[in-house]
XYZ file of C-alpha atoms in Angstrom:
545
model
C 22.758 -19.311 15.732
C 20.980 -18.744 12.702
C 21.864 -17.445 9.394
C 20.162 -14.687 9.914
C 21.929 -13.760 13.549
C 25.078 -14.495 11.772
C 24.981 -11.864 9.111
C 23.827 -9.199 11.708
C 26.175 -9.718 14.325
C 29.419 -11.000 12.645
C 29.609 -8.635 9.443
C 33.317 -8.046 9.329
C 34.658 -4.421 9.270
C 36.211 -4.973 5.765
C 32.886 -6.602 4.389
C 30.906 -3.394 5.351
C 33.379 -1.139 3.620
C 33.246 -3.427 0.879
C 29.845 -3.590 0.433
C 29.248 0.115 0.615
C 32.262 0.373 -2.254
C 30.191 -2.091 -4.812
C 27.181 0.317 -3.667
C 28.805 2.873 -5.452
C 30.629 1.377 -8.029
C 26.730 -0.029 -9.257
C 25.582 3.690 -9.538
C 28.575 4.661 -11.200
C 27.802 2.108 -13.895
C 24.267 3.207 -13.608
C 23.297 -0.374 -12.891
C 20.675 0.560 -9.739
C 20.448 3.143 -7.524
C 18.977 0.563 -5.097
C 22.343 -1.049 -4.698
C 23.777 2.258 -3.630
C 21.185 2.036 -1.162
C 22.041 -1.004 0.164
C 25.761 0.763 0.790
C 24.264 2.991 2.486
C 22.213 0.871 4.779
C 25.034 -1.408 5.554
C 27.053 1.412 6.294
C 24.515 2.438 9.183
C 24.426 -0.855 10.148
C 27.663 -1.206 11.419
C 27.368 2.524 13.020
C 25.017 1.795 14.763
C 25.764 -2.125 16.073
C 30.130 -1.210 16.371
C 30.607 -2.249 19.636
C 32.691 0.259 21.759
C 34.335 -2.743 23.715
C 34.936 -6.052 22.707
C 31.599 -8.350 24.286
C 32.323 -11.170 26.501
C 30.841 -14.847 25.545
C 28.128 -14.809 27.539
C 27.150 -11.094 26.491
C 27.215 -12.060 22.812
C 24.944 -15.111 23.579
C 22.310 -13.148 25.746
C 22.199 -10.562 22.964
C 21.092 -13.540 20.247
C 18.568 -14.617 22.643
C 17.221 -11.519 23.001
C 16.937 -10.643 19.391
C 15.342 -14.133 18.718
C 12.486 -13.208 21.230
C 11.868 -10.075 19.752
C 12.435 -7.500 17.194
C 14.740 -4.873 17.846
C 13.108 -1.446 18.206
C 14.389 2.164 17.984
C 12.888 4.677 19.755
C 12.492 7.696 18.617
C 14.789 9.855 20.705
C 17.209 7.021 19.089
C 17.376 9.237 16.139
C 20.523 10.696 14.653
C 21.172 13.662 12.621
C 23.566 12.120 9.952
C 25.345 14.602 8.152
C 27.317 12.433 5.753
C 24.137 10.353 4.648
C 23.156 13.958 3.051
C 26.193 13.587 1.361
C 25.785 9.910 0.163
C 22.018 11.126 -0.985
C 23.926 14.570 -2.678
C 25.917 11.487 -4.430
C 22.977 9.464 -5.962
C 20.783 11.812 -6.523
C 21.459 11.495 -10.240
C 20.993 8.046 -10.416
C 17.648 8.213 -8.402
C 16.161 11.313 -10.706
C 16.950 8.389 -13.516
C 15.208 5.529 -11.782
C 12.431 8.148 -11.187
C 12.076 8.413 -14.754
C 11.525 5.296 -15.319
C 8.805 4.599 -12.934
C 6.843 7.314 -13.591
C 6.615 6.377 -17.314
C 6.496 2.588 -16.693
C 4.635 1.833 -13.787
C 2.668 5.433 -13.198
C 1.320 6.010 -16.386
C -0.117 2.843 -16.944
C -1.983 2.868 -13.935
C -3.523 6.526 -14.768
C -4.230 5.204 -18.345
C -6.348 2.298 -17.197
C -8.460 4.030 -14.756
C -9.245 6.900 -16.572
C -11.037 6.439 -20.309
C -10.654 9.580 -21.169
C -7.253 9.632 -19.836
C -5.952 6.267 -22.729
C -3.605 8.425 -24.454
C -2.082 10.280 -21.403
C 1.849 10.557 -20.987
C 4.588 12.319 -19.579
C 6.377 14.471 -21.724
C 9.159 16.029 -19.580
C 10.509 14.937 -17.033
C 14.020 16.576 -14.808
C 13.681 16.584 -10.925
C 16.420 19.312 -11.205
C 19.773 19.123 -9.640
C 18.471 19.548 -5.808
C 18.737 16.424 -3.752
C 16.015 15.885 -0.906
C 17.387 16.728 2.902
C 17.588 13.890 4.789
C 17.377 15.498 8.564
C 17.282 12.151 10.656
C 17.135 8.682 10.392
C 16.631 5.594 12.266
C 17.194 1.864 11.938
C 15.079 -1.161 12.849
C 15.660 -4.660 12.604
C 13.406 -7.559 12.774
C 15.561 -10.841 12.415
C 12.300 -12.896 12.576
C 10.938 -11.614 9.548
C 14.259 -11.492 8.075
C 14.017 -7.616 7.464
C 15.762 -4.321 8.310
C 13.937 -0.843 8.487
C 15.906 1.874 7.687
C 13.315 5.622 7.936
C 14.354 8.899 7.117
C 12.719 12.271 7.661
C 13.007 13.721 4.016
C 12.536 17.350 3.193
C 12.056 18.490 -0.807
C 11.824 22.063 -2.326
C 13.033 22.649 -5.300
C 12.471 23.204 -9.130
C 11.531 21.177 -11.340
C 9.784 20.102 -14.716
C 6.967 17.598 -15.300
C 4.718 18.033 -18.947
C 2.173 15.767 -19.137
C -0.741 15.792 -21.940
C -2.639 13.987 -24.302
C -1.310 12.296 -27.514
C 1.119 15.090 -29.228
C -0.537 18.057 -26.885
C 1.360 19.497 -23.284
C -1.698 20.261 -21.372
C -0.118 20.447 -17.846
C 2.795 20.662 -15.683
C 4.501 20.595 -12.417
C 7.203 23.207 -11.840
C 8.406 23.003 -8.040
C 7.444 20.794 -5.385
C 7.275 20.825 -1.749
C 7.334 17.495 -0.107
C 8.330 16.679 3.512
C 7.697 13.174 5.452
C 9.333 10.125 6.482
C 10.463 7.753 3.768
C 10.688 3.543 4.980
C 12.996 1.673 2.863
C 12.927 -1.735 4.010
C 15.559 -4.594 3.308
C 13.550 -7.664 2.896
C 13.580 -10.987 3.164
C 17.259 -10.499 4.272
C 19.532 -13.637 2.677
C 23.241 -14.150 3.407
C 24.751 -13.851 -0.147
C 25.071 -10.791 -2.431
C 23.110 -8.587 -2.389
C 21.789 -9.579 0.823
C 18.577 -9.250 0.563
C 16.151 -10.201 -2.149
C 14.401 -6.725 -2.534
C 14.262 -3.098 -1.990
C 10.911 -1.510 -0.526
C 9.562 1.678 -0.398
C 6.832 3.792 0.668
C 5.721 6.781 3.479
C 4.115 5.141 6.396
C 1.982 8.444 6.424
C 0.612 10.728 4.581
C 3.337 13.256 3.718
C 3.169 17.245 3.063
C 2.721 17.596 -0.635
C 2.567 20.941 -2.004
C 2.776 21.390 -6.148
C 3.116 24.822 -8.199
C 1.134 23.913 -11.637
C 1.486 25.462 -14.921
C -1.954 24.686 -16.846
C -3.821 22.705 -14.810
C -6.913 24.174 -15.876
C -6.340 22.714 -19.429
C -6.184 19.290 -17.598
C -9.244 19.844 -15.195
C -11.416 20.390 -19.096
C -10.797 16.976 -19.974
C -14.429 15.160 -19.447
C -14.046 12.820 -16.546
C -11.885 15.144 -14.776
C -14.048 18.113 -14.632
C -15.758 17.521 -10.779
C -12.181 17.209 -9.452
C -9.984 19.953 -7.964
C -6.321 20.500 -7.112
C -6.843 19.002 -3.649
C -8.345 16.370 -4.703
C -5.755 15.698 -7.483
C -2.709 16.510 -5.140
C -4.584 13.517 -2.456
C -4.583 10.957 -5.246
C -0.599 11.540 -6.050
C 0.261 11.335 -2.337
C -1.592 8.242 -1.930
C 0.054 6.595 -4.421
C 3.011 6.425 -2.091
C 1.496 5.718 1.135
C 0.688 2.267 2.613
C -0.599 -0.321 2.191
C 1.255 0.862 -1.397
C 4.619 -0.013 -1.355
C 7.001 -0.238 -4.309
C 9.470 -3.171 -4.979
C 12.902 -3.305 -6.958
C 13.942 -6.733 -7.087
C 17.323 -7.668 -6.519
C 18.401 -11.027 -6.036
C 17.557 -13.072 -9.507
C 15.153 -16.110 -7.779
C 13.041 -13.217 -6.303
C 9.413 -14.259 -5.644
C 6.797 -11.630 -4.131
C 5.428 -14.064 -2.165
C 8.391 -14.324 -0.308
C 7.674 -11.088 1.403
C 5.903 -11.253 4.849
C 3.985 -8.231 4.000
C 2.673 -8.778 -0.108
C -0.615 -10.187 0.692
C -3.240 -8.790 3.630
C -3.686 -11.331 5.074
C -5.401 -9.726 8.499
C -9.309 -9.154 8.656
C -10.518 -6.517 10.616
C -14.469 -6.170 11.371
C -14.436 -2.562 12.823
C -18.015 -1.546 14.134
C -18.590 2.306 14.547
C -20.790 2.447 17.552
C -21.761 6.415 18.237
C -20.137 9.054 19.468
C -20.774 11.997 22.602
C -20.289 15.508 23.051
C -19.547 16.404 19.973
C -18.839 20.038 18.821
C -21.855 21.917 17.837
C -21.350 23.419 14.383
C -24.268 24.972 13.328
C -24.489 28.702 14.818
C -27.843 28.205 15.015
C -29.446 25.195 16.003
C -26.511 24.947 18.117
C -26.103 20.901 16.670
C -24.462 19.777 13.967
C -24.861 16.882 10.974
C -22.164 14.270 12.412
C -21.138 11.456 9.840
C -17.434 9.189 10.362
C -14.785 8.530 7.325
C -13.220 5.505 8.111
C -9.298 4.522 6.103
C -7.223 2.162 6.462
C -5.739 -0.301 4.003
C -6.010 1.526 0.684
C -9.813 1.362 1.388
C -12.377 4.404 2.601
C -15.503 3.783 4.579
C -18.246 6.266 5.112
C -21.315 6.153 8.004
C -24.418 8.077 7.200
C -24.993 11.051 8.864
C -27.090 11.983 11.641
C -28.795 15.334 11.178
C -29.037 17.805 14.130
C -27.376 15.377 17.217
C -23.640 16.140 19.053
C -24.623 12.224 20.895
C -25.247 10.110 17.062
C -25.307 6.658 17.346
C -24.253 4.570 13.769
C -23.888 0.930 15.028
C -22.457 0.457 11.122
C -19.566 -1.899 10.165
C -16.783 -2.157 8.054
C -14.390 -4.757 6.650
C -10.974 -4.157 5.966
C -8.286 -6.594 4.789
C -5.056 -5.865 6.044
C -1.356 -6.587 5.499
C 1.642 -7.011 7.772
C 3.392 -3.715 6.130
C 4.719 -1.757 9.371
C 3.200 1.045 10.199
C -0.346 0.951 9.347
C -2.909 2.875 11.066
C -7.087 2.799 11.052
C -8.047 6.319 10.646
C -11.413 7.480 12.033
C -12.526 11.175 10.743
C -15.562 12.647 12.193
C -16.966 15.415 10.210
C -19.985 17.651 9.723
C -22.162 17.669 6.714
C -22.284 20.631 4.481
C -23.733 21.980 1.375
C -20.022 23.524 0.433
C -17.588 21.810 2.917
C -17.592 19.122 5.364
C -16.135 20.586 8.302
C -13.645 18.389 11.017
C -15.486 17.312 14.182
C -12.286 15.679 15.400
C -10.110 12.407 14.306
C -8.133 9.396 15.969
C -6.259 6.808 15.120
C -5.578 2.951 15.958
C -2.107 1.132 14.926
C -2.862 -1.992 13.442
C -0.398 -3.903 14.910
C -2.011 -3.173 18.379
C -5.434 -4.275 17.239
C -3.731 -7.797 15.733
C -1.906 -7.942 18.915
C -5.188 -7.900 21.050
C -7.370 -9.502 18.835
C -9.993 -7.129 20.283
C -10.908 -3.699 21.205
C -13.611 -1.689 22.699
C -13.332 1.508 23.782
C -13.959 5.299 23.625
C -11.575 7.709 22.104
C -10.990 11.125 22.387
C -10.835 13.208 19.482
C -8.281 15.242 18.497
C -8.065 19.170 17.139
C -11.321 19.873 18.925
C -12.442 21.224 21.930
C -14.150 18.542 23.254
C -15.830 14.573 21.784
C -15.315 11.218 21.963
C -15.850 8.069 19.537
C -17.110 4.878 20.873
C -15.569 1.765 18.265
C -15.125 -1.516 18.732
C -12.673 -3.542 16.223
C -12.523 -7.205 16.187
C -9.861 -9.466 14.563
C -11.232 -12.589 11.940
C -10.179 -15.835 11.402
C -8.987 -16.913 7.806
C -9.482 -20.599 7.328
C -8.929 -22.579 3.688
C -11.888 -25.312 4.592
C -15.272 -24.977 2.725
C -17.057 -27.193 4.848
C -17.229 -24.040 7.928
C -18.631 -21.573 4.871
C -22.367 -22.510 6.012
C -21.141 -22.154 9.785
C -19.998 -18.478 9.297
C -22.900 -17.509 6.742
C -25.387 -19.049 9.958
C -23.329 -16.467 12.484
C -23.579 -13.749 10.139
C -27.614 -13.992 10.321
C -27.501 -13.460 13.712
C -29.627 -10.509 14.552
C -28.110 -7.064 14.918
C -28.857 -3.686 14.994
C -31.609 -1.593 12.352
C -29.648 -0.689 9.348
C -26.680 -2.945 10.019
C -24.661 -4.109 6.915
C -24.307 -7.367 5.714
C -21.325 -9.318 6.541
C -18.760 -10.772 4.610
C -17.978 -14.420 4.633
C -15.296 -14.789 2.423
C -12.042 -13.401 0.618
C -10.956 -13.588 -2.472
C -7.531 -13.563 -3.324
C -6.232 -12.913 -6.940
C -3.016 -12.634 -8.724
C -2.820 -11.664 -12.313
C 0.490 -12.373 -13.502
C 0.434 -12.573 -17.774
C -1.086 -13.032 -20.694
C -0.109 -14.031 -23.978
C -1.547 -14.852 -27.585
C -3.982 -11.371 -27.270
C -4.921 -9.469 -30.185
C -2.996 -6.069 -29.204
C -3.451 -2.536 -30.907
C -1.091 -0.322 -31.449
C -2.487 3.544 -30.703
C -2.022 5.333 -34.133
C -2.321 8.879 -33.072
C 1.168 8.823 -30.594
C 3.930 6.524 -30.131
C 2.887 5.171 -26.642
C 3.211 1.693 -26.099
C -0.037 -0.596 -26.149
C -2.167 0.040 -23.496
C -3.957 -4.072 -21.532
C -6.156 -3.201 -18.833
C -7.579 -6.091 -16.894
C -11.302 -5.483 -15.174
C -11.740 -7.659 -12.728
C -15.403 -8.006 -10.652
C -17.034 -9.838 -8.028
C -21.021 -8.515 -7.059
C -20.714 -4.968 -7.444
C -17.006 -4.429 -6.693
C -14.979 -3.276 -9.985
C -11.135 -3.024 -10.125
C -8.501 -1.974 -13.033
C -5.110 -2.217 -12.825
C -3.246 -1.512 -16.597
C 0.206 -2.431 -17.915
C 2.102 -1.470 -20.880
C 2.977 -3.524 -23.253
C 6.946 -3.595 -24.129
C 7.521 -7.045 -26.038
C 5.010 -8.169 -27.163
C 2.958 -9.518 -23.920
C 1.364 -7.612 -20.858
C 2.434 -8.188 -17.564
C 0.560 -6.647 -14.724
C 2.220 -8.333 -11.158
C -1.066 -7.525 -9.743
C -2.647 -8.616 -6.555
C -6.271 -7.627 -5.783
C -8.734 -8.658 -3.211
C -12.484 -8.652 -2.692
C -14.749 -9.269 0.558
C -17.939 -11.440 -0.194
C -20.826 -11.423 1.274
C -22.041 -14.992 0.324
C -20.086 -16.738 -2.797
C -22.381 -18.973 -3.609
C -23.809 -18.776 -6.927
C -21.398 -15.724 -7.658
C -18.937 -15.458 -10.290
C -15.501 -13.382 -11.013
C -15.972 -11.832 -14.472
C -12.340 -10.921 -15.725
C -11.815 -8.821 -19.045
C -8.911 -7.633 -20.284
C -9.014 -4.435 -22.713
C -7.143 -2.691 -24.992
C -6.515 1.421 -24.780
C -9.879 2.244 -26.554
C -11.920 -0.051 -23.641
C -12.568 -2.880 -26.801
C -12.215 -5.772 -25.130
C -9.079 -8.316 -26.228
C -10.322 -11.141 -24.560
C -12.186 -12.156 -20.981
C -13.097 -15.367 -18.562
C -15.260 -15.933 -15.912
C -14.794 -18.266 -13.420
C -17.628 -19.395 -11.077
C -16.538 -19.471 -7.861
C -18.802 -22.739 -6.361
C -15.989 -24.281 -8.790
C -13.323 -22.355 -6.649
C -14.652 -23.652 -3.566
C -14.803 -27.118 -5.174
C -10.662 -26.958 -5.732
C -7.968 -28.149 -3.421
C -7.573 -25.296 -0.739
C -10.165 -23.604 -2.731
C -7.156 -22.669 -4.891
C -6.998 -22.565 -8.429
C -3.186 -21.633 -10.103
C -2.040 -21.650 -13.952
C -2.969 -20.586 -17.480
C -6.575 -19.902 -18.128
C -8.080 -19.921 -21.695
C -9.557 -16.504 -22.760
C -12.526 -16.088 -24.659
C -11.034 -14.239 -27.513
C -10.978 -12.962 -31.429
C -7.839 -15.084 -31.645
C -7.150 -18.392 -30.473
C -4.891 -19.489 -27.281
C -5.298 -16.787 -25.867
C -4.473 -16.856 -21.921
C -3.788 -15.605 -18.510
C -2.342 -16.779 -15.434
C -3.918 -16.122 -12.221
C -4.267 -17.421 -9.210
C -7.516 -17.554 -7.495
C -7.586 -18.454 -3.483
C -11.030 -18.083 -1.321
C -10.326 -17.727 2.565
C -13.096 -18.074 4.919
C -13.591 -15.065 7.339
C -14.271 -16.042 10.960
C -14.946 -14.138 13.852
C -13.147 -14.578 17.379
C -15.456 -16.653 18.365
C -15.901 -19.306 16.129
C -14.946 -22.882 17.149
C -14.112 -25.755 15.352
C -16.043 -29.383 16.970
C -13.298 -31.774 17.051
């Protein structure tokens, strides 16, 4: 029996209770409110796995077979209303409003400071989540001993009081004073080891979309600032929630040799080719014309797809296609919204949903599906699974099957994936902002064709750190190149590098790993990344042997 069986099925009664006591004692100390969460956990555990009777041999041994085959799965009538996890949550809640803190002005801020110029010298000001503690109604627990992980979901509940300033520099120009927040919180336990703490990290995120409802104080001072102006409350309210939602997860370390790689869902490492074919009695919008101006929104791994619409038809046909990289993260869905074109408002024509891990399961689908919230339509897509291979030599292979003739207006297809992870820098010529006392601002630009991402980090000791991971789909990467600059809060550049990536392809694995030079006002200046190109195959492609 494994390790991993072993710490399941044999946890003694006085190692739980143990466990759940150092849980507390580290929140006490205000040491992490994670480890109070890996009490709690444990504690459920052993609910839910005590054994009423004593197993026989044999029992015990069928049991490890079965959970080797498979992961162990919780239905959802499996759910129990816990009434003394409320009071375990009523506990920590101090401890998590404190952790909260923190992330908001370490790990939130930065990100809203790099994306936004005019948003450089943004901070929060205030911040007390009050005294109320979310409701935790039910809860279930998975586990998954071949990924060495444990799921633990609750159905959360929030509405209470509480007081967020943010601004500008010296100046409160907004604020959040209640909120309203209801969904299902994952935590997951992963990759589960059989020493203290017992697993390596702490994950979080909503598998969906939760119910997010804010009351503002001034958020027409914030909706002034230039930049900002074309957005409204909705849409500011959608880009907090997705923050939380997958593929975004948050990680708190734990154990001290903790690598992100190590985690079976860091990287998406699934390609899905999803082809939206047409759709068929649709419903008819327009009072008079008795049609309406179909077009299809397609999400699913932190990335948003649009066809383009089809005036005056309830039976359009798109034939368009989309590329999404995906990651192993439970839960993940591909989201297909049909809507109708407006001058004011798009207006729903129906949506429907496919899991993710049913596509990767079947490698391929095709088939209609019927809408829901309407009266009557169906959507015709067809979603293929690709093949990730680290050999240039099948590059010209794929690029050949991509040229295959297809449909009128058909996109291009991708060939390859780009992996990138931007670790550190060191030696760069950082500003301190004079006109508040944030912390330096290093926003690295990365771009490949005409695909642009930021990701920022503040700077606490004297060098950035971002931890990012970012990914691009290529059409051909031949004679391209990944430009990579890094800036300071005012957008001056500190220091960039490009790398051609006919050199990547030329590398072992076409993968590249260390300290690169920047091209900076100082010298030794650098950055690690690491650079990795992946071939994207479809089903059908074969290898000659």
């Amino acid at each position: 029996m494994s390790d991993q069986n072993i710490f399941l099925n044999h946890f003694s009664y006085t190692k739980w209770i143990i466990t759940l006591l150092l849980g507390f004692s580290a929140g006490v100390l205000d040491v992490s409110f994670f480890y109070i969460i890996i009490g709690i956990v444990m504690w459920i555990l052993y609910r839910c796995w005590k054994p009423s009777t004593e197993p026989s041999a044999i029992k015990c041994q069928d049991k490890a077979k079965e959970q080797a085959k498979a992961p162990h799965k919780v239905t959802d009538r499996e759910f129990e209303r816990l009434r003394y996890l409320q009071v375990l949550v009523n506990n920590s809640w101090p401890y998590i409003t404190k952790y909260l803190e923190k992330f908001l002005r370490w790990r939130i801020q930065p990100l809203i400071r790099s994306r936004f110029k005019y948003l450089t010298n943004f901070h929060f000001f205030d911040i007390d989540f009050g005294n109320k503690a979310p409701q935790v109604t039910h809860m279930r627990v998975q586990s998954d001993p071949e990924k060495k992980q444990i799921l633990l979901d609750l159905k959360i509940s929030l509405n209470a009081a509480v007081m967020v300033n943010v601004g500008i520099s010296k100046t409160i120009m907004a604020g959040v004073k209640s909120v309203k927040l209801e969904g299902t919180l994952r935590i997951i336990l992963a990759p589960l080891i059989p020493d203290v703490p017992f697993t390596e990290a702490v994950n979080i995120y909503f598998p969906r979309r939760p119910v997010l409802h804010l009351q503002w104080t001034g958020l027409t001072n914030l909706l002034n600032i230039p930049g900002l102006h074309t957005m409204t409350e909705r849409m500011i309210v959608d880009q907090i929630a997705n923050f939380m939602v997958a593929p975004k997860f948050f990680t708190q370390p734990l154990a001290a040799n903790f690598d992100m790689k190590n985690l079976p869902f860091a990287d998406p490492w699934n390609a899905l080719r999803i082809h939206v074919l047409e759709a068929r009695n649709l419903v008819a919008n327009d009072f008079f014309s008795k049609k309406s101006d179909p077009f299809v929104v397609v999400r699913g791994g932190g990335t948003v797809g649009k066809t383009r619409v089809i005036s005056k038809n309830l039976n359009p046909q798109w034939n368009q296609t989309f590329e999404i990289l995906f990651s192993d993260l439970p839960g993940q869905e591909i989201e297909f919204e049909v809507l109708d074109k407006n001058v004011q408002r798009d207006d729903s024509l129906g949506s429907c949903k496919i899991a993710v891990p049913h596509v990767l399961k079947k490698k391929f689908i095709d088939k209609w599906i019927r809408l829901d919230n309407v009266k009557s339509g169906e959507l015709h897509i067809k979603v293929e699974t690709l093949k990730l291979f680290s050999d240039r030599d099948k590059l010209q292979k794929v690029l050949n099957l991509n040229k295959r003739p297809r449909p009128p207006k058909s996109e291009e297809l991708s060939s390859v994936a780009l992996y990138t992870v931007i670790q550190k820098a060191r030696g760069l010529p950082v500003i301190r902002p004079k006109k508040c006392k944030l912390n330096p601002l290093a926003t690295v630009e990365v771009s490949v064709t005409d695909t642009v991402k930021r990701t920022g980090a503040q700077i606490n000791s004297g060098e950035p750190e971002w931890k990012e991971r970012l990914q691009f789909l290529i059409k051909d990467p031949r004679g391209e190149r990944m430009q990579l600059n890094v800036l300071n809060q005012r957008n001056k550049v500190l220091g960039h590098i490009s790398v051609s990536l006919s050199t990547l392809m030329a590398a072992k694995d076409m993968t590249m790993e260390g300290w690169f030079p920047l091209e900076s006002t100082v010298n030794n200046s650098e950055i690690w990344l690491k650079l990795q190109l992946m071939i994207l195959a479809p089903r059908i492609f074969h290898v000659k042997r």
